[in-house]
Amino acid sequence: MSHPPRALPAELGDSFSTRAARAHGVTARRLRAGDLEAPFAGVRLRAPQHEGLSREGEDGPLSIDRRMQAVIVRRAHAYAQIAPAGAFFVGQTALALHGLPLRRGADEAPLDVAVLSPQHAPRGRGVRGAKVAPRMVRLGTIGGLAVGDASSTWALAAASSSLRDLVVIGDAIVRIPRGDRGAPLPQRRLATLDELCAMANVPWRRNRELLLDALALVREGSMSPLETDMRLALTGAGLPEPELDVEIRTERGSLIGICDAVYPERRVIVEVEGHHHFTDDRQWRRDLEKYAALAAEGWEVVRIAAHHLVRGGGAAAALVGAALARHPLA
């Protein structure tokens, strides 16, 4: 009859080095037990407690990003147990630490770990090492982990990102979050457009042209990658650029809602609806009330979902273009 592995000392935490474990009296046999992972040489990681994702939009892009972020952050904390002095996270790992959009499959890739030149790039199983000139990065910490700041992470990401990806990440960095009641929280913005521009223009910056092309398309107010894709689809089809993240009020000044994209002079609103808009009953009811109130105030609402944005977003552009044609400028 098999017995469960002996409990580990609580002092070791979720991840720990084998050296620290041996110092606490943990045997080599215990370190090979099935309830521990070995993501890096000399490191052990307790098996995760599988807590189901929230049923609210559990298959949507934002939930997928959150799940990948959690996996990467957990592995980053594990690697920190053996990281060389001066190492910091960049690339997809840094994006995860900042809570920024990730490339699909990023949680299955090696961690992106860098050092400042002239140190040697980190090597080893499970990591992808790099060295960065000091002027190319500003360093900070998130949850005790050393990482390039948001604008540095964006600029360094150009080495392996498309124009669209850089715009999506840039939008997420410069957006001004809103609180539970819709109040803007500028103090929680990760960086400004000026800070992105300054980082793109650091002397001898690689991929500067791509960064500047992306920066020309980055806007404050896109609150999700879907919203960025929608805006790029509309302007790519030659439609006017909408205002973003706009508070819509009644004639008496009462707030009806905060809308994704607005053409004020045309009385047209474009709302991008993620998975949870269709699966969360509370969100569905709020949407119905909001759209009824907007219609009563003379607004036409165009509702865009992910399937309208595939293959360049032609379907989304057609829907919005038709609405604008119904509301010509006076």
mmCIF file of C-alpha atoms in Angstrom:
data_model
loop_
_atom_site.group_PDB
_atom_site.id
_atom_site.type_symbol
_atom_site.label_atom_id
_atom_site.label_comp_id
_atom_site.label_asym_id
_atom_site.label_seq_id
_atom_site.Cartn_x
_atom_site.Cartn_y
_atom_site.Cartn_z
ATOM 1 C CA MET A 1 0.000 0.000 0.000
ATOM 2 C CA SER A 2 1.550 3.280 -1.104
ATOM 3 C CA HIS A 3 1.709 6.210 1.260
ATOM 4 C CA PRO A 4 1.442 9.888 0.333
ATOM 5 C CA PRO A 5 4.764 11.741 0.270
ATOM 6 C CA ARG A 6 5.887 13.228 3.559
ATOM 7 C CA ALA A 7 4.881 16.870 3.999
ATOM 8 C CA LEU A 8 7.554 19.374 3.088
ATOM 9 C CA PRO A 9 8.646 22.126 5.456
ATOM 10 C CA ALA A 10 6.347 25.106 5.065
ATOM 11 C CA GLU A 11 9.371 27.408 4.985
ATOM 12 C CA LEU A 12 10.245 26.161 1.518
ATOM 13 C CA GLY A 13 7.224 27.800 -0.100
ATOM 14 C CA ASP A 14 5.729 26.929 -3.474
ATOM 15 C CA SER A 15 9.127 26.690 -5.203
ATOM 16 C CA PHE A 16 12.560 26.120 -3.758
ATOM 17 C CA SER A 17 16.103 25.111 -4.615
ATOM 18 C CA THR A 18 17.216 21.596 -3.894
ATOM 19 C CA ARG A 19 20.039 23.090 -1.838
ATOM 20 C CA ALA A 20 17.537 24.866 0.421
ATOM 21 C CA ALA A 21 15.498 21.669 0.695
ATOM 22 C CA ARG A 22 18.501 19.633 1.774
ATOM 23 C CA ALA A 23 19.341 22.302 4.357
ATOM 24 C CA HIS A 24 15.866 21.673 5.811
ATOM 25 C CA GLY A 25 16.501 17.945 5.993
ATOM 26 C CA VAL A 26 14.557 16.912 2.861
ATOM 27 C CA THR A 27 15.981 13.705 1.395
ATOM 28 C CA ALA A 28 16.995 13.144 -2.222
ATOM 29 C CA ARG A 29 14.266 10.494 -2.491
ATOM 30 C CA ARG A 30 11.612 12.978 -1.314
ATOM 31 C CA LEU A 31 12.817 15.462 -3.948
ATOM 32 C CA ARG A 32 12.081 12.845 -6.623
ATOM 33 C CA ALA A 33 8.471 12.319 -5.477
ATOM 34 C CA GLY A 34 5.651 12.733 -7.988
ATOM 35 C CA ASP A 35 4.101 15.747 -6.248
ATOM 36 C CA LEU A 36 7.103 17.887 -7.209
ATOM 37 C CA GLU A 37 8.044 19.286 -10.600
ATOM 38 C CA ALA A 38 11.628 19.942 -11.701
ATOM 39 C CA PRO A 39 11.289 22.823 -14.182
ATOM 40 C CA PHE A 40 14.965 23.760 -13.885
ATOM 41 C CA ALA A 41 18.065 21.981 -12.702
ATOM 42 C CA GLY A 42 18.341 22.397 -8.941
ATOM 43 C CA VAL A 43 14.753 23.625 -8.483
ATOM 44 C CA ARG A 44 11.564 21.974 -7.317
ATOM 45 C CA LEU A 45 8.045 23.273 -7.720
ATOM 46 C CA ARG A 46 5.093 21.934 -5.799
ATOM 47 C CA ALA A 47 2.394 20.473 -8.050
ATOM 48 C CA PRO A 48 -0.297 23.113 -8.646
ATOM 49 C CA GLN A 49 -3.660 22.946 -6.984
ATOM 50 C CA HIS A 50 -6.018 22.780 -9.938
ATOM 51 C CA GLU A 51 -8.681 25.322 -9.205
ATOM 52 C CA GLY A 52 -11.096 25.554 -12.121
ATOM 53 C CA LEU A 53 -11.189 28.719 -14.115
ATOM 54 C CA SER A 54 -14.069 31.034 -13.510
ATOM 55 C CA ARG A 55 -17.018 29.920 -15.563
ATOM 56 C CA GLU A 56 -17.403 33.525 -16.701
ATOM 57 C CA GLY A 57 -15.805 33.540 -20.117
ATOM 58 C CA GLU A 58 -13.583 30.577 -19.245
ATOM 59 C CA ASP A 59 -12.780 29.921 -22.911
ATOM 60 C CA GLY A 60 -12.416 33.536 -23.924
ATOM 61 C CA PRO A 61 -9.131 35.199 -24.951
ATOM 62 C CA LEU A 62 -8.794 37.101 -21.681
ATOM 63 C CA SER A 63 -9.177 33.932 -19.618
ATOM 64 C CA ILE A 64 -6.633 32.138 -21.804
ATOM 65 C CA ASP A 65 -4.214 35.033 -21.258
ATOM 66 C CA ARG A 66 -4.776 34.952 -17.498
ATOM 67 C CA ARG A 67 -4.171 31.209 -17.407
ATOM 68 C CA MET A 68 -0.936 31.541 -19.391
ATOM 69 C CA GLN A 69 0.174 34.452 -17.230
ATOM 70 C CA ALA A 70 -0.349 32.407 -14.061
ATOM 71 C CA VAL A 71 1.712 29.496 -15.419
ATOM 72 C CA ILE A 72 4.574 31.750 -16.519
ATOM 73 C CA VAL A 73 4.641 33.772 -13.295
ATOM 74 C CA ARG A 74 4.767 30.561 -11.260
ATOM 75 C CA ARG A 75 7.716 29.262 -13.298
ATOM 76 C CA ALA A 76 9.467 32.646 -13.047
ATOM 77 C CA HIS A 77 9.306 32.478 -9.260
ATOM 78 C CA ALA A 78 10.757 28.983 -9.449
ATOM 79 C CA TYR A 79 13.649 30.079 -11.670
ATOM 80 C CA ALA A 80 14.392 32.983 -9.330
ATOM 81 C CA GLN A 81 15.631 30.380 -6.825
ATOM 82 C CA ILE A 82 18.714 29.763 -8.992
ATOM 83 C CA ALA A 83 18.868 32.846 -11.234
ATOM 84 C CA PRO A 84 22.349 34.321 -11.662
ATOM 85 C CA ALA A 85 23.065 37.657 -10.009
ATOM 86 C CA GLY A 86 21.726 40.546 -12.057
ATOM 87 C CA ALA A 87 19.330 38.429 -14.147
ATOM 88 C CA PHE A 88 15.938 39.882 -15.089
ATOM 89 C CA PHE A 89 12.967 38.815 -17.175
ATOM 90 C CA VAL A 90 12.207 40.063 -20.686
ATOM 91 C CA GLY A 91 10.122 38.884 -23.657
ATOM 92 C CA GLN A 92 6.954 36.879 -23.119
ATOM 93 C CA THR A 93 7.946 36.280 -19.499
ATOM 94 C CA ALA A 94 8.067 40.007 -18.807
ATOM 95 C CA LEU A 95 4.766 40.516 -20.627
ATOM 96 C CA ALA A 96 3.179 37.915 -18.334
ATOM 97 C CA LEU A 97 4.581 39.611 -15.228
ATOM 98 C CA HIS A 98 3.124 42.946 -16.386
ATOM 99 C CA GLY A 99 -0.246 41.322 -17.182
ATOM 100 C CA LEU A 100 0.057 42.185 -20.880
ATOM 101 C CA PRO A 101 -1.252 40.214 -23.894
ATOM 102 C CA LEU A 102 0.716 37.078 -24.727
ATOM 103 C CA ARG A 103 1.446 35.028 -27.806
ATOM 104 C CA ARG A 104 -0.525 31.784 -27.941
ATOM 105 C CA GLY A 105 1.581 28.989 -26.448
ATOM 106 C CA ALA A 106 3.799 31.360 -24.455
ATOM 107 C CA ASP A 107 3.252 29.269 -21.334
ATOM 108 C CA GLU A 108 4.910 26.281 -23.023
ATOM 109 C CA ALA A 109 8.012 28.180 -24.169
ATOM 110 C CA PRO A 110 11.248 28.679 -22.213
ATOM 111 C CA LEU A 111 11.418 31.650 -19.864
ATOM 112 C CA ASP A 112 13.048 34.752 -21.370
ATOM 113 C CA VAL A 113 15.898 35.734 -19.044
ATOM 114 C CA ALA A 114 18.443 38.487 -19.659
ATOM 115 C CA VAL A 115 21.435 40.137 -18.044
ATOM 116 C CA LEU A 116 23.080 43.473 -18.722
ATOM 117 C CA SER A 117 26.088 43.490 -21.035
ATOM 118 C CA PRO A 118 28.891 42.494 -20.738
ATOM 119 C CA GLN A 119 27.666 39.607 -18.577
ATOM 120 C CA HIS A 120 27.143 36.280 -20.303
ATOM 121 C CA ALA A 121 23.568 35.377 -21.216
ATOM 122 C CA PRO A 122 21.976 32.792 -18.902
ATOM 123 C CA ARG A 123 21.893 29.221 -20.159
ATOM 124 C CA GLY A 124 20.172 26.053 -19.085
ATOM 125 C CA ARG A 125 17.126 23.883 -19.534
ATOM 126 C CA GLY A 126 13.890 25.850 -19.620
ATOM 127 C CA VAL A 127 15.392 29.287 -20.229
ATOM 128 C CA ARG A 128 16.189 31.398 -23.278
ATOM 129 C CA GLY A 129 19.044 33.733 -22.388
ATOM 130 C CA ALA A 130 19.945 37.161 -23.720
ATOM 131 C CA LYS A 131 22.151 40.091 -22.831
ATOM 132 C CA VAL A 132 20.946 43.652 -23.112
ATOM 133 C CA ALA A 133 22.872 46.914 -23.249
ATOM 134 C CA PRO A 134 22.089 48.926 -20.089
ATOM 135 C CA ARG A 135 20.714 51.899 -22.060
ATOM 136 C CA MET A 136 18.130 49.648 -23.731
ATOM 137 C CA VAL A 137 16.217 48.735 -20.577
ATOM 138 C CA ARG A 138 14.880 50.220 -17.367
ATOM 139 C CA LEU A 139 14.631 47.686 -14.573
ATOM 140 C CA GLY A 140 12.060 47.264 -11.834
ATOM 141 C CA THR A 141 10.493 44.512 -9.764
ATOM 142 C CA ILE A 142 7.097 42.836 -9.810
ATOM 143 C CA GLY A 143 6.247 40.504 -6.971
ATOM 144 C CA GLY A 144 9.913 40.441 -5.998
ATOM 145 C CA LEU A 145 11.049 39.447 -9.498
ATOM 146 C CA ALA A 146 13.451 41.612 -11.515
ATOM 147 C CA VAL A 147 11.941 42.627 -14.853
ATOM 148 C CA GLY A 148 12.240 45.264 -17.536
ATOM 149 C CA ASP A 149 9.615 47.986 -17.120
ATOM 150 C CA ALA A 150 6.616 48.036 -19.446
ATOM 151 C CA SER A 151 8.074 50.405 -22.059
ATOM 152 C CA SER A 152 11.382 48.492 -22.135
ATOM 153 C CA THR A 153 9.520 45.204 -22.473
ATOM 154 C CA TRP A 154 7.556 46.612 -25.416
ATOM 155 C CA ALA A 155 10.666 47.884 -27.179
ATOM 156 C CA LEU A 156 12.626 44.655 -26.682
ATOM 157 C CA ALA A 157 9.633 42.602 -27.876
ATOM 158 C CA ALA A 158 10.104 44.018 -31.381
ATOM 159 C CA ALA A 159 12.813 41.416 -31.989
ATOM 160 C CA SER A 160 10.181 38.662 -32.172
ATOM 161 C CA SER A 161 6.837 40.429 -32.688
ATOM 162 C CA SER A 162 4.711 41.492 -35.628
ATOM 163 C CA LEU A 163 3.478 45.032 -36.156
ATOM 164 C CA ARG A 164 0.014 44.004 -35.000
ATOM 165 C CA ASP A 165 1.373 42.408 -31.815
ATOM 166 C CA LEU A 166 3.362 45.534 -30.951
ATOM 167 C CA VAL A 167 0.256 47.681 -31.400
ATOM 168 C CA VAL A 168 -1.794 45.348 -29.184
ATOM 169 C CA ILE A 169 0.875 45.403 -26.476
ATOM 170 C CA GLY A 170 1.329 49.157 -26.812
ATOM 171 C CA ASP A 171 -2.407 49.759 -26.495
ATOM 172 C CA ALA A 172 -2.493 47.625 -23.343
ATOM 173 C CA ILE A 173 0.426 49.553 -21.842
ATOM 174 C CA VAL A 174 -0.907 53.080 -22.411
ATOM 175 C CA ARG A 175 -4.573 52.431 -21.648
ATOM 176 C CA ILE A 176 -5.975 54.086 -18.547
ATOM 177 C CA PRO A 177 -7.714 51.427 -16.434
ATOM 178 C CA ARG A 178 -11.120 52.097 -14.925
ATOM 179 C CA GLY A 179 -12.342 51.119 -11.485
ATOM 180 C CA ASP A 180 -15.416 49.063 -10.625
ATOM 181 C CA ARG A 181 -17.681 52.104 -11.041
ATOM 182 C CA GLY A 182 -16.012 53.306 -14.235
ATOM 183 C CA ALA A 183 -13.780 55.987 -12.730
ATOM 184 C CA PRO A 184 -10.501 56.372 -14.683
ATOM 185 C CA LEU A 185 -7.377 55.357 -12.756
ATOM 186 C CA PRO A 186 -4.459 57.069 -14.542
ATOM 187 C CA GLN A 187 -2.084 56.145 -11.725
ATOM 188 C CA ARG A 188 -2.429 52.496 -12.760
ATOM 189 C CA ARG A 189 -1.369 53.092 -16.361
ATOM 190 C CA LEU A 190 1.836 51.177 -17.117
ATOM 191 C CA ALA A 191 3.425 53.847 -19.335
ATOM 192 C CA THR A 192 2.566 56.819 -21.536
ATOM 193 C CA LEU A 193 2.910 57.243 -25.277
ATOM 194 C CA ASP A 194 5.815 59.598 -24.653
ATOM 195 C CA GLU A 195 7.591 56.925 -22.612
ATOM 196 C CA LEU A 196 7.146 54.374 -25.392
ATOM 197 C CA CYS A 197 8.473 56.890 -27.890
ATOM 198 C CA ALA A 198 11.511 57.638 -25.746
ATOM 199 C CA MET A 199 12.306 53.953 -25.394
ATOM 200 C CA ALA A 200 11.916 53.346 -29.142
ATOM 201 C CA ASN A 201 14.343 56.185 -29.857
ATOM 202 C CA VAL A 202 17.167 55.069 -27.575
ATOM 203 C CA PRO A 203 20.380 55.361 -29.658
ATOM 204 C CA TRP A 204 21.259 52.185 -31.554
ATOM 205 C CA ARG A 205 17.844 50.664 -30.806
ATOM 206 C CA ARG A 206 17.297 47.598 -32.948
ATOM 207 C CA ASN A 207 13.996 47.396 -34.854
ATOM 208 C CA ARG A 208 13.413 51.132 -34.355
ATOM 209 C CA GLU A 209 11.511 51.477 -37.638
ATOM 210 C CA LEU A 210 9.087 48.712 -36.678
ATOM 211 C CA LEU A 211 8.596 50.241 -33.228
ATOM 212 C CA LEU A 212 7.872 53.666 -34.661
ATOM 213 C CA ASP A 213 5.430 52.178 -37.190
ATOM 214 C CA ALA A 214 3.644 50.485 -34.294
ATOM 215 C CA LEU A 215 3.749 53.613 -32.147
ATOM 216 C CA ALA A 216 1.965 55.551 -34.894
ATOM 217 C CA LEU A 217 -0.940 53.109 -34.484
ATOM 218 C CA VAL A 218 -1.004 52.866 -30.674
ATOM 219 C CA ARG A 219 -3.921 54.689 -29.030
ATOM 220 C CA GLU A 220 -5.076 55.349 -25.492
ATOM 221 C CA GLY A 221 -8.469 53.809 -24.875
ATOM 222 C CA SER A 222 -8.303 50.328 -26.421
ATOM 223 C CA MET A 223 -9.156 48.111 -23.484
ATOM 224 C CA SER A 224 -8.527 44.679 -25.051
ATOM 225 C CA PRO A 225 -6.780 43.061 -28.034
ATOM 226 C CA LEU A 226 -10.172 42.608 -29.704
ATOM 227 C CA GLU A 227 -10.765 46.357 -29.494
ATOM 228 C CA THR A 228 -7.352 47.003 -31.023
ATOM 229 C CA ASP A 229 -8.088 44.564 -33.843
ATOM 230 C CA MET A 230 -11.435 46.249 -34.427
ATOM 231 C CA ARG A 231 -9.869 49.702 -34.677
ATOM 232 C CA LEU A 232 -7.154 48.489 -37.044
ATOM 233 C CA ALA A 233 -9.772 46.771 -39.205
ATOM 234 C CA LEU A 234 -11.852 49.950 -39.472
ATOM 235 C CA THR A 235 -8.990 52.292 -40.307
ATOM 236 C CA GLY A 236 -7.440 49.682 -42.601
ATOM 237 C CA ALA A 237 -10.679 49.692 -44.597
ATOM 238 C CA GLY A 238 -10.510 53.462 -44.948
ATOM 239 C CA LEU A 239 -13.166 54.289 -42.337
ATOM 240 C CA PRO A 240 -12.717 57.242 -40.000
ATOM 241 C CA GLU A 241 -10.943 56.556 -36.722
ATOM 242 C CA PRO A 242 -13.389 56.480 -33.809
ATOM 243 C CA GLU A 243 -12.978 57.985 -30.360
ATOM 244 C CA LEU A 244 -12.198 55.322 -27.765
ATOM 245 C CA ASP A 245 -13.413 54.498 -24.252
ATOM 246 C CA VAL A 246 -16.042 57.235 -24.262
ATOM 247 C CA GLU A 247 -18.540 58.052 -21.516
ATOM 248 C CA ILE A 248 -22.018 58.417 -23.041
ATOM 249 C CA ARG A 249 -24.521 60.490 -21.082
ATOM 250 C CA THR A 250 -28.137 61.536 -21.409
ATOM 251 C CA GLU A 251 -29.042 65.113 -22.240
ATOM 252 C CA ARG A 252 -29.410 65.646 -18.482
ATOM 253 C CA GLY A 253 -25.888 64.386 -17.845
ATOM 254 C CA SER A 254 -26.647 60.956 -16.425
ATOM 255 C CA LEU A 255 -24.119 58.293 -17.389
ATOM 256 C CA ILE A 256 -25.564 55.604 -19.660
ATOM 257 C CA GLY A 257 -22.356 53.672 -20.100
ATOM 258 C CA ILE A 258 -18.749 53.683 -21.231
ATOM 259 C CA CYS A 259 -18.492 52.647 -24.866
ATOM 260 C CA ASP A 260 -15.602 51.094 -26.754
ATOM 261 C CA ALA A 261 -15.602 53.215 -29.913
ATOM 262 C CA VAL A 262 -17.755 56.204 -30.798
ATOM 263 C CA TYR A 263 -18.461 58.418 -33.803
ATOM 264 C CA PRO A 264 -20.100 61.321 -31.941
ATOM 265 C CA GLU A 265 -21.072 63.363 -34.978
ATOM 266 C CA ARG A 266 -22.709 60.325 -36.596
ATOM 267 C CA ARG A 267 -24.436 59.074 -33.397
ATOM 268 C CA VAL A 268 -22.860 55.652 -34.017
ATOM 269 C CA ILE A 269 -21.306 53.467 -31.313
ATOM 270 C CA VAL A 270 -19.245 50.322 -31.873
ATOM 271 C CA GLU A 271 -19.147 47.788 -29.050
ATOM 272 C CA VAL A 272 -16.713 44.860 -29.115
ATOM 273 C CA GLU A 273 -18.177 41.925 -27.247
ATOM 274 C CA GLY A 274 -15.963 39.203 -25.841
ATOM 275 C CA HIS A 275 -17.011 35.703 -24.875
ATOM 276 C CA HIS A 276 -18.379 36.719 -21.469
ATOM 277 C CA HIS A 277 -20.912 39.105 -23.029
ATOM 278 C CA PHE A 278 -22.731 36.016 -24.325
ATOM 279 C CA THR A 279 -22.178 33.589 -21.431
ATOM 280 C CA ASP A 280 -22.598 35.761 -18.317
ATOM 281 C CA ASP A 281 -26.274 36.409 -17.573
ATOM 282 C CA ARG A 282 -25.520 39.522 -15.505
ATOM 283 C CA GLN A 283 -23.410 41.027 -18.281
ATOM 284 C CA TRP A 284 -26.074 40.125 -20.835
ATOM 285 C CA ARG A 285 -28.756 41.956 -18.831
ATOM 286 C CA ARG A 286 -26.526 45.006 -18.374
ATOM 287 C CA ASP A 287 -25.870 45.084 -22.103
ATOM 288 C CA LEU A 288 -29.586 44.952 -22.930
ATOM 289 C CA GLU A 289 -30.344 47.828 -20.569
ATOM 290 C CA LYS A 290 -27.424 49.876 -21.852
ATOM 291 C CA TYR A 291 -28.309 49.403 -25.525
ATOM 292 C CA ALA A 292 -31.967 50.251 -24.897
ATOM 293 C CA ALA A 293 -30.938 53.476 -23.141
ATOM 294 C CA LEU A 294 -28.553 54.364 -25.972
ATOM 295 C CA ALA A 295 -31.250 53.780 -28.583
ATOM 296 C CA ALA A 296 -33.616 56.020 -26.622
ATOM 297 C CA GLU A 297 -30.995 58.780 -26.872
ATOM 298 C CA GLY A 298 -30.713 58.368 -30.648
ATOM 299 C CA TRP A 299 -27.564 56.251 -30.889
ATOM 300 C CA GLU A 300 -27.121 53.303 -33.236
ATOM 301 C CA VAL A 301 -25.018 50.548 -31.697
ATOM 302 C CA VAL A 302 -22.988 48.176 -33.883
ATOM 303 C CA ARG A 303 -22.054 45.032 -31.971
ATOM 304 C CA ILE A 304 -18.822 43.339 -33.048
ATOM 305 C CA ALA A 305 -17.701 39.869 -31.941
ATOM 306 C CA ALA A 306 -14.476 37.951 -32.521
ATOM 307 C CA HIS A 307 -15.755 36.208 -35.651
ATOM 308 C CA HIS A 308 -16.250 39.603 -37.322
ATOM 309 C CA LEU A 309 -12.517 40.268 -36.927
ATOM 310 C CA VAL A 310 -11.067 37.190 -38.616
ATOM 311 C CA ARG A 311 -9.264 37.495 -41.962
ATOM 312 C CA GLY A 312 -8.503 41.159 -41.500
ATOM 313 C CA GLY A 313 -11.826 42.202 -40.012
ATOM 314 C CA GLY A 314 -13.646 42.847 -43.279
ATOM 315 C CA ALA A 315 -16.980 41.832 -41.759
ATOM 316 C CA ALA A 316 -16.563 44.326 -38.914
ATOM 317 C CA ALA A 317 -15.632 47.113 -41.325
ATOM 318 C CA ALA A 318 -18.682 46.361 -43.479
ATOM 319 C CA LEU A 319 -21.053 46.542 -40.505
ATOM 320 C CA VAL A 320 -19.610 49.796 -39.224
ATOM 321 C CA GLY A 321 -19.383 51.297 -42.698
ATOM 322 C CA ALA A 322 -23.051 50.564 -43.306
ATOM 323 C CA ALA A 323 -24.005 52.215 -40.002
ATOM 324 C CA LEU A 324 -21.988 55.319 -40.828
ATOM 325 C CA ALA A 325 -23.682 55.493 -44.223
ATOM 326 C CA ARG A 326 -27.048 55.532 -42.463
ATOM 327 C CA HIS A 327 -25.907 58.531 -40.428
ATOM 328 C CA PRO A 328 -24.189 60.917 -42.824
ATOM 329 C CA LEU A 329 -22.622 64.114 -41.590
ATOM 330 C CA ALA A 330 -24.954 67.081 -41.809
#
